[in-house]
XYZ file of C-alpha atoms in Angstrom:
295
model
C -62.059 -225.596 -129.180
C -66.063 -224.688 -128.745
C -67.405 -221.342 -127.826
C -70.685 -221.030 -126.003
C -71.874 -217.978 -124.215
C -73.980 -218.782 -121.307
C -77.363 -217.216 -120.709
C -77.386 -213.965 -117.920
C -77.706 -216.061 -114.664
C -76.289 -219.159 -115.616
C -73.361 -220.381 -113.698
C -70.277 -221.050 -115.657
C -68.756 -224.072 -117.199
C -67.091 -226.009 -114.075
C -63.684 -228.298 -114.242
C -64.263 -231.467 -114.293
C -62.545 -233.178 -110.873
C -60.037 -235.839 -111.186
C -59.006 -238.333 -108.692
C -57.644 -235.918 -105.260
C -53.831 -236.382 -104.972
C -51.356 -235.627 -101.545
C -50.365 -232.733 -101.535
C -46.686 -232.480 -101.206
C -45.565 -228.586 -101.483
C -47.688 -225.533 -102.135
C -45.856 -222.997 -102.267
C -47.781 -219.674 -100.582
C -47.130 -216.166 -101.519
C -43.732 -214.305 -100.290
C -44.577 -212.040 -97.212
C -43.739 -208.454 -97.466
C -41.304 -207.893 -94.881
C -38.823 -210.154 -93.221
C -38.327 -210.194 -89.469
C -35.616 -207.942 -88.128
C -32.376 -209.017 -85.781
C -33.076 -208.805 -82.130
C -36.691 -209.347 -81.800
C -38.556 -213.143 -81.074
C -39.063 -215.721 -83.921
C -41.962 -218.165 -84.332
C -42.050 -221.110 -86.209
C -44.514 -223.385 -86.464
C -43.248 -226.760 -87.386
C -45.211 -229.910 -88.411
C -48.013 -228.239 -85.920
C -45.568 -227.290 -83.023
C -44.579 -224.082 -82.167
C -40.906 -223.145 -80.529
C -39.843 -219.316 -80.221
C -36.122 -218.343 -81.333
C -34.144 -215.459 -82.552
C -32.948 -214.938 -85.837
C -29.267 -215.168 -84.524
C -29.934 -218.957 -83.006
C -31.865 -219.562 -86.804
C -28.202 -218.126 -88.543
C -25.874 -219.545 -86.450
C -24.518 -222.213 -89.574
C -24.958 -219.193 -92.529
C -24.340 -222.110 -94.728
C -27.252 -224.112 -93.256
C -30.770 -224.083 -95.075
C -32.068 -222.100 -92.103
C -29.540 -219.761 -92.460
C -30.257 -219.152 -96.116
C -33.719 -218.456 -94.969
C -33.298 -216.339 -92.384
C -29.959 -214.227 -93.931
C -30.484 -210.411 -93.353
C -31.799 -208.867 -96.083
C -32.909 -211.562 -97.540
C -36.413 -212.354 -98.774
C -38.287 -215.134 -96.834
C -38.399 -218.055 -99.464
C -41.781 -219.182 -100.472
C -41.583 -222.271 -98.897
C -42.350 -220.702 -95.721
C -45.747 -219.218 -95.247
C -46.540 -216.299 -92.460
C -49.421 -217.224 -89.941
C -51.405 -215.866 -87.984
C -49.646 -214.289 -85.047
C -46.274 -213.866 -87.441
C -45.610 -217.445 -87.190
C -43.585 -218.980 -90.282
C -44.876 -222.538 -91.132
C -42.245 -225.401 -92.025
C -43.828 -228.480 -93.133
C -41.493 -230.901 -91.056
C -41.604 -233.217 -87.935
C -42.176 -230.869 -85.340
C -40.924 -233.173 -82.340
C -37.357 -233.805 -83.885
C -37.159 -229.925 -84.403
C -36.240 -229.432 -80.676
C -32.983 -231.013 -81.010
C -32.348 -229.066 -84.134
C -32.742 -225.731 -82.140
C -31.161 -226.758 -79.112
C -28.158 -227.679 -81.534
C -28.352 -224.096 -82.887
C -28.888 -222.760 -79.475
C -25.360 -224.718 -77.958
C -23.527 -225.692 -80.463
C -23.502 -229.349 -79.214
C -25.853 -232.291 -79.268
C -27.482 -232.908 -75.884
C -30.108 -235.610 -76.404
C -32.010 -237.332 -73.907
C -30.664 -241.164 -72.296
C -32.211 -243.572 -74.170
C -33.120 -241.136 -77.224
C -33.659 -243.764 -80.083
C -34.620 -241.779 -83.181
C -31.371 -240.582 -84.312
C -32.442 -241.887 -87.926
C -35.318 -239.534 -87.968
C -32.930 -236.804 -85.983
C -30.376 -237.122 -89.111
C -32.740 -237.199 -91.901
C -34.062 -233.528 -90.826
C -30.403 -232.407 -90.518
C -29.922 -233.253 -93.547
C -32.736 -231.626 -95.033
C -31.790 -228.145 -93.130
C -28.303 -228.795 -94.246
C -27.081 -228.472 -90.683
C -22.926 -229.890 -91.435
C -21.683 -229.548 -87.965
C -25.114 -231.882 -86.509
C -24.502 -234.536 -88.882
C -21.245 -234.827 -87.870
C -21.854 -234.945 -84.359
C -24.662 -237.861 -85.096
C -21.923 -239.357 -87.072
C -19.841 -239.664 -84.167
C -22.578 -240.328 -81.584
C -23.639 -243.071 -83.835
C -19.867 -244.548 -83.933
C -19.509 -244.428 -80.181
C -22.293 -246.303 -79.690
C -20.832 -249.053 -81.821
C -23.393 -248.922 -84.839
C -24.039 -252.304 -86.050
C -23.251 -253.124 -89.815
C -26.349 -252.703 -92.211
C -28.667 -255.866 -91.937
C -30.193 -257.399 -94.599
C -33.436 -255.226 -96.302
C -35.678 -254.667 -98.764
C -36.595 -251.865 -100.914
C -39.265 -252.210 -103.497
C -40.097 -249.122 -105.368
C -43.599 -248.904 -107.678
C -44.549 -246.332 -110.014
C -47.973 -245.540 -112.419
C -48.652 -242.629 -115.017
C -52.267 -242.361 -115.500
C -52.664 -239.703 -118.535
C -56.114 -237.943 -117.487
C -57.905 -235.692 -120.117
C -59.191 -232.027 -118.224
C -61.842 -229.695 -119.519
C -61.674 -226.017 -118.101
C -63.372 -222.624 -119.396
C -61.484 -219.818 -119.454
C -63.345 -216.456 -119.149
C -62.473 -214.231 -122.511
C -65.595 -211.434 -122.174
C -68.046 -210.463 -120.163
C -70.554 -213.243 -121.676
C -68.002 -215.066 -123.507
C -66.133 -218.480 -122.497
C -64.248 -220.403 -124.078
C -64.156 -224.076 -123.492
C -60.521 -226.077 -123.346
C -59.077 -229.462 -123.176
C -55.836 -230.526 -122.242
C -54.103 -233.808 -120.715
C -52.452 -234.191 -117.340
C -50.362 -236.978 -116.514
C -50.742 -238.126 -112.580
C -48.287 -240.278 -110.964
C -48.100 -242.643 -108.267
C -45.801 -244.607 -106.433
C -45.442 -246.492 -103.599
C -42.367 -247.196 -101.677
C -41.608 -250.268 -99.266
C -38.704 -251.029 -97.533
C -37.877 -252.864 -94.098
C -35.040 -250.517 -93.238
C -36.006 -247.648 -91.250
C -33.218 -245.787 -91.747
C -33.422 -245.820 -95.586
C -37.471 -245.046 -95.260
C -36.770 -241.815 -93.560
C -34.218 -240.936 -95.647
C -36.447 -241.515 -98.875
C -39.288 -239.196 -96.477
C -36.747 -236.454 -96.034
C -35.181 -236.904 -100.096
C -39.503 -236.253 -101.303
C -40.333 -233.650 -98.197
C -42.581 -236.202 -96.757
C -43.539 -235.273 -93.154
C -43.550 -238.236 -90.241
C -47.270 -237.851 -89.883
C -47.443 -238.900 -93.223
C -45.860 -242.248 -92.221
C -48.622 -245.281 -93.416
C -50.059 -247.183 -90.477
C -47.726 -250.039 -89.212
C -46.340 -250.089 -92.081
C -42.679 -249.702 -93.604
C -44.062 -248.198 -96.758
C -45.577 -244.166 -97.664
C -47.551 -243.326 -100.864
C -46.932 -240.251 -103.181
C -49.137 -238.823 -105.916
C -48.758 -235.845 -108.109
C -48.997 -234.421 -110.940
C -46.921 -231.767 -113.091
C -49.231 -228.923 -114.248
C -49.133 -228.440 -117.904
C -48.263 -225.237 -119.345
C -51.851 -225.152 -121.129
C -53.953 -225.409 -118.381
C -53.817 -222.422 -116.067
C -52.897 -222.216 -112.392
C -56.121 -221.235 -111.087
C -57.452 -224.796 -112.579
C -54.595 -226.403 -111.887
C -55.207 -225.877 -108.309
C -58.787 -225.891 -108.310
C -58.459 -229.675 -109.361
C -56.237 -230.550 -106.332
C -53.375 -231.433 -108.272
C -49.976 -230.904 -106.246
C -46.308 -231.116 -107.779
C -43.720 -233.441 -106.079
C -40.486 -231.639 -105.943
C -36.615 -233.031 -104.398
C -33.290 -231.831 -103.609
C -31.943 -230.164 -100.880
C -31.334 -226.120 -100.522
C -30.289 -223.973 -103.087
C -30.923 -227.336 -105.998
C -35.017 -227.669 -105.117
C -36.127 -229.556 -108.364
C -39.608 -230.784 -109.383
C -40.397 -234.535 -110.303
C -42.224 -234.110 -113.766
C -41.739 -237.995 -114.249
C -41.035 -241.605 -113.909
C -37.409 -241.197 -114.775
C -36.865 -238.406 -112.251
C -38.816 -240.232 -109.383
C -36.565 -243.122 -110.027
C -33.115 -241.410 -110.342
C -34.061 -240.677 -106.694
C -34.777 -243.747 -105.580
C -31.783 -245.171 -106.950
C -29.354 -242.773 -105.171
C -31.210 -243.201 -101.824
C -31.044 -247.003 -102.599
C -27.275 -246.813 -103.120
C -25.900 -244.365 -100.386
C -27.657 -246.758 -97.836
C -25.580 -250.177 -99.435
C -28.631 -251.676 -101.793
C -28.134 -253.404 -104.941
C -30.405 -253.497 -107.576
C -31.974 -256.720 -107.876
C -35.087 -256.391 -110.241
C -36.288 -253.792 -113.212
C -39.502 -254.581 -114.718
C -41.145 -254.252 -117.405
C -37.282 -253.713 -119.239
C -34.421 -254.343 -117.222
C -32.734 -252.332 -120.327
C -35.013 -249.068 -119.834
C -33.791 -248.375 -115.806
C -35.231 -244.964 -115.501
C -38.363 -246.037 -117.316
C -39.564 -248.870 -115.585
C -42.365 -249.464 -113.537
C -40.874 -251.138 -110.318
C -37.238 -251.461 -109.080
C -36.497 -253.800 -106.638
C -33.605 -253.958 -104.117
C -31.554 -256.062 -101.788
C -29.066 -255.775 -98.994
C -27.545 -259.009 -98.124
């Protein structure tokens, strides 16, 4: 550790940047009220903005919109007031009319010819929405579903250790100046099966505007911020966390291994096998690239 004092007028030290990463979630501060029974609610999701109440947003209690929304309960930080009062929720905005005309009737009325039930059950799955994904279930079944076809999934992950340098302000004209190493990740995800792609999207929070161009593959990057370097650095850099999970079990991805775990149950609950590990075919959660088949 050096100590320097800089000269009156002199700007202080500045981070050094690191490669930009996507960000993934960023969680904002809690607001200071929640909105009360009876009155309009506006969400702004993925960009588009529908009006509700908070008794259409409860209707499932045991829903992840019903967690949020749950008299006298706190808005979570994942959801970020506007201006105008509107509450942001980074998801597809389009597929999030269904969702609230399914809270609004209590049925699922799609249009004829509607042919993005994948993407449709991904997001109820991600608000936890029971009764929807059953009646996608059985949509899906009287519509005589074809079997799984054959598909790949080829998953691809890096660690790049990168060595920050940050001053932290201890006096009036004194700095100190601080080291410290994060590790970024990357990974890159291919497969020819939509339905599995948009599950992985929904199982990493990974809008549809996110989707690569013509492409059955997305990209992620983060980076787990170190309990050395402080958060005003941390997100001065541009460094973003990747978290998982569903309501109520949100969990960050500080690694390869829990990336991977992931990947694997995705991979499995859609009828993959694992066909490849490299570089160790002993060291699963380790590896750098997993490959799948589905025969």
């Amino acid at each position: 550790m050096t100590q320097f004092c800089p000269h009156p007028g002199s700007s202080a030290f500045s981070s050094l940047a690191v490669s930009p990463v996507v960000p993934k979630i960023s969680p904002p501060p809690v607001p200071s009220s929640a909105p009360s029974f009876g009155g309009p609610v506006t969400l702004n999701v993925g960009g588009t903005l529908y009006s509700t109440t908070l008794e259409t947003l409860t209707r499932f209690p045991d829903s992840m919109l019903g967690a949020m929304f749950r008299a006298g309960t706190p808005i979570p930080p994942n959801l970020s007031p506007q201006g105008g009062g509107h509450y942001f929720i980074d998801r597809d905005g389009k597929a999030f009319r269904h969702i609230l005309n399914f809270l609004r009737l209590g049925r699922l009325d799609l249009p004829r010819g509607y042919g993005e039930t994948a993407l449709l059950r991904a997001e109820a799955d991600f608000y936890q929405i029971q009764p929807l994904l059953d009646a996608l279930r059985d949509l899906e079944a009287s519509r005589g579903t074809p079997v799984p076809t054959a598909a790949l999934l080829h998953a691809d992950v890096d660690a790049s250790p990168r060595l920050v340098h940050f001053s932290a302000r201890r006096g009036p004209h004194h700095y100190e100046l601080s080291s410290v190493q994060v590790d970024t990740f990357r990974a890159n995800i291919f497969c020819t099966d939509p339905e599995c792609l948009g599950a992985m999207r929904a199982r990493f929070g990974v809008a549809s505007e996110d989707r690569a161009e013509g492409g059955p593959h997305f990209r992620l990057e983060w980076a787990p911020c170190p309990a050395e370097l402080p958060e005003v650095e941390y997100r001065r850099l541009g460094l973003q966390p990747l978290w998982t999970g569903g309501p109520g079990e949100l969990r960050e991805v500080v690694g390869t291994p829990g990336f991977l775990e992931e990947v694997l149950r995705v991979a499995l609950e859609h009828s993959f096998r694992l066909d490849s590990v490299f570089p160790d075919p002993e060291d699963l959660l380790n590896s750098r690239s997993l490959r799948f088949v589905r025969h």
